[in-house]
Short mmCIF file of C-alpha atoms in Angstrom, two decimals:
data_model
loop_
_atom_site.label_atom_id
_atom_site.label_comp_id
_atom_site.label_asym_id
_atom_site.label_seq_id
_atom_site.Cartn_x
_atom_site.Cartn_y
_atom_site.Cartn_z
CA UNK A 1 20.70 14.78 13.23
CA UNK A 2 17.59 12.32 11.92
CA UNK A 3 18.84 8.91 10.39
CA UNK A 4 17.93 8.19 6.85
CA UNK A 5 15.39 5.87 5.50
CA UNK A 6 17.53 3.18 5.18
CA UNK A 7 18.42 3.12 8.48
CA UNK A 8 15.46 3.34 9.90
CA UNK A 9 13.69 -0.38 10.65
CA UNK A 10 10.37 -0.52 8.16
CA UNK A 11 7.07 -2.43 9.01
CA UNK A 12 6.50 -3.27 5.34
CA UNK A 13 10.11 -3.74 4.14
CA UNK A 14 8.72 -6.12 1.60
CA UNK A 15 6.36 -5.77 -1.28
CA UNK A 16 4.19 -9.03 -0.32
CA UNK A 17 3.57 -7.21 3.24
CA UNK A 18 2.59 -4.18 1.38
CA UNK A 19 0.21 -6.10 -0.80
CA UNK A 20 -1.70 -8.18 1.94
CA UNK A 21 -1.88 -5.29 3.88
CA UNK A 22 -3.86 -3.47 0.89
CA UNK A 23 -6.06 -6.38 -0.09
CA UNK A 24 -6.90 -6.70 3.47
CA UNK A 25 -7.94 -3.31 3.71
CA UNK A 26 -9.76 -3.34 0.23
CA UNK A 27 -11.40 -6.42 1.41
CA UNK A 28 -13.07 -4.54 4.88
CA UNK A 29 -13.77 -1.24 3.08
CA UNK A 30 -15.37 -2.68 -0.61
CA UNK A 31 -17.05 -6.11 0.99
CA UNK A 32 -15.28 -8.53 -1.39
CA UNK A 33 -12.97 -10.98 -1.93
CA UNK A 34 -12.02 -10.44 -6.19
CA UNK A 35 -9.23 -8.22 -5.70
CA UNK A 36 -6.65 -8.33 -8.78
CA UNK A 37 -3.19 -6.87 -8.09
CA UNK A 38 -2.51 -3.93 -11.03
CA UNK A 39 0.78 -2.88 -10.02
CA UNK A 40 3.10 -1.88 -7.04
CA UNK A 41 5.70 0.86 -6.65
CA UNK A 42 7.84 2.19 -4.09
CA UNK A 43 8.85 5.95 -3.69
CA UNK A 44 12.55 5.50 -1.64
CA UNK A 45 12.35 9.21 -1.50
CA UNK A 46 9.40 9.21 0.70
CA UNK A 47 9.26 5.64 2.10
CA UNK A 48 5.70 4.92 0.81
CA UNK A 49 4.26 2.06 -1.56
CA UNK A 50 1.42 2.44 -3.88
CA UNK A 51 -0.29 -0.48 -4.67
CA UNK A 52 -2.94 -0.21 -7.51
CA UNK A 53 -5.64 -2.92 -7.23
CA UNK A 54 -8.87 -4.18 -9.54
CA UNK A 55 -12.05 -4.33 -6.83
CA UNK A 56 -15.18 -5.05 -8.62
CA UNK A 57 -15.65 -2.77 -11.17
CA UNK A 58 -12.97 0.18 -10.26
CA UNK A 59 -9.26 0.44 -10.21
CA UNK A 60 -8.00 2.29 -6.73
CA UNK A 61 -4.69 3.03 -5.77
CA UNK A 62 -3.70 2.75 -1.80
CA UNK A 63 -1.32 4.76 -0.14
CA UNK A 64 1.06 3.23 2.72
CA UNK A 65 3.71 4.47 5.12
CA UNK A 66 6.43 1.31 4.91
CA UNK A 67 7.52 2.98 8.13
CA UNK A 68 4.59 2.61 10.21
CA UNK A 69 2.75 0.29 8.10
CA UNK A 70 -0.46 2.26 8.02
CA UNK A 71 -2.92 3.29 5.70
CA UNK A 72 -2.61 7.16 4.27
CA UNK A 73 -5.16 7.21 1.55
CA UNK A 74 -7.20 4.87 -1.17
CA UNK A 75 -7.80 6.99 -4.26
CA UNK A 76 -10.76 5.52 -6.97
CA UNK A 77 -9.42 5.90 -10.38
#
């Protein structure tokens, strides 16, 4: 029997970790620092936050495992 998601102890159990974590990764991949937050949501269903963000002159959205606390994909809007 697997435990639930609630049970299970998260990396990013809080929306600010989810946030830094996505402006720092922002930050490395688009080589600047004017980052606006858009919007965050969690999915409970899968564990996973989505965290839209304003870099330069596009809107992405990044894709992270609250579990593991890792990066599964940025998507340019």
């Amino acid at each position: 029997m697997n435990p639930g998601l609630g049970i299970i102890k998260h990396k990013l159990e809080k929306e600010k970790d989810a946030v830094s974590l996505a402006i720092s990764i922002s930050i490395k991949k688009y080589q600047t620092t004017k980052i606006n937050v858009l919007e965050t949501k969690y999915d409970y269903n899968g564990g996973e936050w989505y965290i839209a963000l304003g870099v330069i002159n596009k809107k992405i959205i990044v894709r992270l495992n609250s579990m593991d606390g890792k990066l599964l994909e940025i998507s340019e809007v």
